[in-house]
Coordinates of C-alpha atoms in Angstrom, one line a residue:
M1 CA 42.1 39.5 1.5
R2 CA 42.7 37.0 4.3
F3 CA 43.0 39.8 6.8
L4 CA 39.7 41.3 5.5
L5 CA 37.9 38.0 5.8
K6 CA 39.3 37.5 9.3
T7 CA 38.2 41.0 10.3
C8 CA 34.7 40.4 9.0
F9 CA 34.5 37.1 10.8
L10 CA 35.6 38.6 14.1
F11 CA 33.1 41.5 13.6
L12 CA 30.2 39.1 12.9
L13 CA 31.3 36.9 15.9
S14 CA 31.2 40.0 18.2
Q15 CA 27.8 40.9 16.9
V16 CA 26.5 37.5 17.7
A17 CA 28.0 37.6 21.1
I18 CA 26.3 41.0 21.7
A19 CA 23.0 39.8 20.4
A20 CA 23.1 36.6 22.4
P21 CA 20.6 36.7 25.3
T22 CA 22.0 37.0 28.8
I23 CA 19.1 35.1 30.4
Q24 CA 18.2 31.7 29.0
Y25 CA 14.5 31.0 29.0
Q26 CA 13.1 27.5 29.0
H27 CA 9.6 27.9 27.5
A28 CA 8.1 24.6 28.4
Q29 CA 9.0 24.9 32.1
Q30 CA 8.7 28.7 32.1
R31 CA 12.1 28.8 33.9
Y32 CA 14.7 31.5 33.8
I33 CA 18.4 30.5 33.9
F34 CA 20.7 33.3 34.8
P35 CA 24.4 33.4 33.9
E36 CA 27.2 33.0 36.4
L37 CA 28.5 36.5 35.7
T38 CA 27.0 39.7 37.0
V39 CA 24.2 41.0 34.8
S40 CA 23.6 44.7 34.1
A41 CA 20.2 46.1 35.1
E42 CA 19.5 47.0 31.5
A43 CA 20.1 43.5 30.2
F44 CA 18.4 41.9 33.2
F45 CA 15.1 43.8 33.1
T46 CA 15.0 44.1 29.3
E47 CA 15.2 40.3 28.8
F48 CA 13.0 39.5 31.8
S49 CA 10.4 41.9 30.4
Q50 CA 10.6 40.3 26.9
Y51 CA 10.3 36.8 28.2
S52 CA 7.6 37.4 30.8
G53 CA 5.6 40.1 28.9
I54 CA 5.6 42.3 32.1
V55 CA 6.1 46.0 31.3
I56 CA 9.0 47.0 33.6
Y57 CA 10.1 50.5 34.6
Y58 CA 13.3 50.5 36.6
Y59 CA 15.8 52.9 38.1
P60 CA 18.9 52.7 35.9
D61 CA 21.5 52.7 38.7
L62 CA 20.2 49.5 40.2
I63 CA 22.7 46.7 40.8
I64 CA 21.4 43.2 40.3
P65 CA 22.2 41.2 43.4
E66 CA 24.5 38.2 43.2
V67 CA 21.7 35.9 44.4
F68 CA 20.6 35.6 40.7
R69 CA 24.1 34.4 39.5
G70 CA 23.7 30.9 38.1
A71 CA 20.2 30.6 39.5
S72 CA 17.4 28.6 37.8
L73 CA 14.1 30.2 38.7
Q74 CA 10.5 30.3 37.8
E75 CA 8.7 33.7 37.4
N76 CA 7.2 33.7 40.9
E77 CA 10.7 33.0 42.4
V78 CA 12.2 35.8 40.3
L79 CA 9.6 38.2 41.6
R80 CA 10.1 37.1 45.2
L81 CA 13.8 37.8 45.0
L82 CA 13.3 41.1 43.4
E83 CA 10.9 42.1 46.2
Q84 CA 13.5 41.0 48.8
N85 CA 16.2 43.3 47.2
F86 CA 14.2 46.2 45.7
S87 CA 11.0 48.2 46.2
L88 CA 8.4 46.9 43.8
I89 CA 5.2 48.7 42.7
K90 CA 2.9 46.4 40.9
S91 CA 0.1 47.2 38.4
F92 CA -2.6 44.6 37.7
K93 CA -5.1 43.9 35.0
D94 CA -7.9 41.7 36.0
A95 CA -5.9 40.2 38.9
D96 CA -3.0 39.5 36.5
L97 CA 0.4 41.2 37.0
A98 CA 0.8 43.6 34.0
A99 CA 3.6 46.1 35.0
L100 CA 6.3 46.7 37.5
Q101 CA 8.2 49.7 38.9
I102 CA 11.5 48.5 40.3
L103 CA 13.0 51.1 42.6
P104 CA 15.9 51.2 45.1
E105 CA 15.1 49.4 48.3
G106 CA 13.0 51.6 50.7
Q107 CA 11.9 54.0 48.0
L108 CA 8.2 54.3 47.0
Q109 CA 8.7 56.8 44.1
S110 CA 11.5 57.9 41.8
D111 CA 12.3 60.2 38.9
G112 CA 14.1 59.2 35.8
L113 CA 12.7 55.7 35.4
R114 CA 13.7 53.7 32.3
L115 CA 11.3 51.5 30.4
A116 CA 12.9 48.1 30.0
G117 CA 14.0 47.8 26.4
S118 CA 14.4 51.5 26.0
T119 CA 17.9 52.9 25.5
L120 CA 17.2 56.3 27.0
V121 CA 16.3 57.5 30.5
E122 CA 13.0 59.2 30.5
T123 CA 13.8 62.1 32.9
S124 CA 10.1 63.2 32.9
L125 CA 8.9 59.7 33.7
T126 CA 8.2 59.5 37.4
S127 CA 6.5 56.9 39.6
D128 CA 3.4 59.0 39.8
V129 CA 3.2 59.3 36.0
V130 CA 3.6 55.5 35.5
Q131 CA 1.0 54.7 38.1
Q132 CA -1.5 56.9 36.2
Q133 CA -1.1 54.9 33.1
P134 CA -3.7 52.2 32.5
A135 CA -2.5 48.6 33.2
L136 CA -2.6 46.6 30.0
L137 CA -1.5 43.1 29.4
S138 CA 1.0 42.8 26.5
D139 CA 0.5 40.1 23.9
Q140 CA 3.5 38.3 25.3
R141 CA 2.1 38.5 28.8
V142 CA -1.1 37.0 27.7
R143 CA 0.8 34.1 26.0
V144 CA 2.8 33.6 29.2
L145 CA -0.2 33.5 31.4
E146 CA -2.1 31.2 29.1
E147 CA 1.0 28.9 29.0
A148 CA 1.2 29.0 32.8
A149 CA -2.5 28.1 33.1
R150 CA -2.0 25.2 30.7
R151 CA 1.1 24.1 32.6
E152 CA -0.7 24.3 36.0
K153 CA -3.7 22.3 34.5
K154 CA -1.3 19.7 33.2
I155 CA 0.5 19.5 36.6
A156 CA -2.9 19.2 38.3
E157 CA -3.9 16.4 35.9
I158 CA -0.7 14.5 36.5
K159 CA -1.0 14.9 40.2
A160 CA -4.6 13.7 40.2
Q161 CA -3.5 10.7 38.0
Q162 CA -0.7 9.9 40.4
E163 CA -3.0 10.1 43.4
E164 CA -5.5 7.9 41.7
Q165 CA -2.8 5.4 40.8
Q166 CA -1.5 5.5 44.4
A167 CA -5.0 5.0 45.8
A168 CA -5.5 2.0 43.4
R169 CA -2.2 0.5 44.5
K170 CA -3.1 1.0 48.1
K171 CA -6.5 -0.6 47.6
K172 CA -5.0 -3.5 45.7
K173 CA -2.5 -4.1 48.4
A174 CA -5.2 -4.0 51.1
D175 CA -7.4 -6.4 49.1
E176 CA -4.5 -8.8 48.6
K177 CA -3.7 -8.7 52.3
A178 CA -7.4 -9.3 53.2
Q179 CA -7.4 -12.3 50.8
R180 CA -4.2 -13.7 52.3
E181 CA -5.7 -13.4 55.8
Q182 CA -8.9 -15.0 54.7
R183 CA -7.1 -17.9 53.1
L184 CA -4.9 -18.3 56.2
A185 CA -8.0 -18.2 58.4
E186 CA -9.6 -20.9 56.3
E187 CA -6.5 -23.0 56.2
K188 CA -6.1 -22.6 60.0
K189 CA -9.7 -23.6 60.5
N190 CA -9.3 -26.7 58.4
E191 CA -6.0 -27.7 59.9
F192 CA -7.2 -27.3 63.5
A193 CA -10.2 -29.4 62.6
K194 CA -7.8 -32.2 61.6
L195 CA -5.7 -31.7 64.7
Q196 CA -8.8 -31.8 66.9
H197 CA -9.7 -35.1 65.2
Y198 CA -6.4 -36.6 66.1
R199 CA -6.6 -35.2 69.6
D200 CA -9.9 -37.1 70.0
T201 CA -8.9 -40.3 68.1
D202 CA -5.1 -40.7 68.4
P203 CA -3.4 -38.7 71.2
E204 CA 0.1 -39.9 70.2
I205 CA -0.2 -38.5 66.7
Y206 CA -1.8 -35.4 68.2
Q207 CA 1.3 -34.8 70.4
R208 CA 3.6 -35.2 67.5
L209 CA 1.7 -32.8 65.3
L210 CA 1.0 -30.2 68.0
P211 CA 4.5 -28.4 67.9
F212 CA 4.2 -28.0 64.1
Y213 CA 0.7 -26.5 64.4
R214 CA 1.7 -24.2 67.2
H215 CA 4.7 -22.9 65.1
R216 CA 2.6 -22.4 62.0
F217 CA -0.8 -21.3 63.4
G218 CA -0.3 -20.5 67.0
E219 CA -1.9 -22.1 70.0
P220 CA -4.9 -24.2 68.9
D221 CA -8.3 -23.3 70.2
F222 CA -10.9 -26.0 70.4
S223 CA -13.5 -24.0 72.3
E224 CA -15.7 -24.3 69.2
P225 CA -15.4 -27.8 67.9
D226 CA -16.0 -28.2 64.2
N227 CA -16.7 -31.8 62.9
T228 CA -17.3 -30.8 59.3
H229 CA -13.7 -31.4 58.3
Q230 CA -12.2 -34.8 58.6
P231 CA -8.7 -36.0 57.5

């Protein structure tokens, strides 16, 4: 009995391991996290198609490049790496990417393409046949695009808010600086008026105060006398 239970447990565990996704998908960030191990073309394109909603036809003998191992990428980054390593034929629906043919690098057409998620190679499915099919957005693709639009809108709102806050901080800093300079100018004007009074009435005190005023306000300028301030 214990042997039977153990066997059933191991079987269930193996089934879970088989069913476990190869690619981890972070929905909120729309980010794909790839495992450290090499991924088969079937697993790679099937899961990428399921998550992105892009209909994918691929050549079964493709080898996924090691550049994806352990990578954390957004959809546009995944597509860019695929373009750098394979030949991609894209189909669009109203300017939105709907389907992909992924062929060996340098090839523009191929026979025996496999639909991602299908277990059999469609030997009659060629690049020409695929291209003749109407480009349609899957329900998952529509959801992904809508989520991407919401995410981009949110990022734009956050960026605009940050720029507004930065501009407000910059203005506040400039205003505070202008106020400090204005206060200093007023203080300098008043203090020089006092110093000028001592220069005219008590030269001895004036000579004693002069170094302090020079250090604090710079060289006094009495070219425009002001008699409105008295000590």
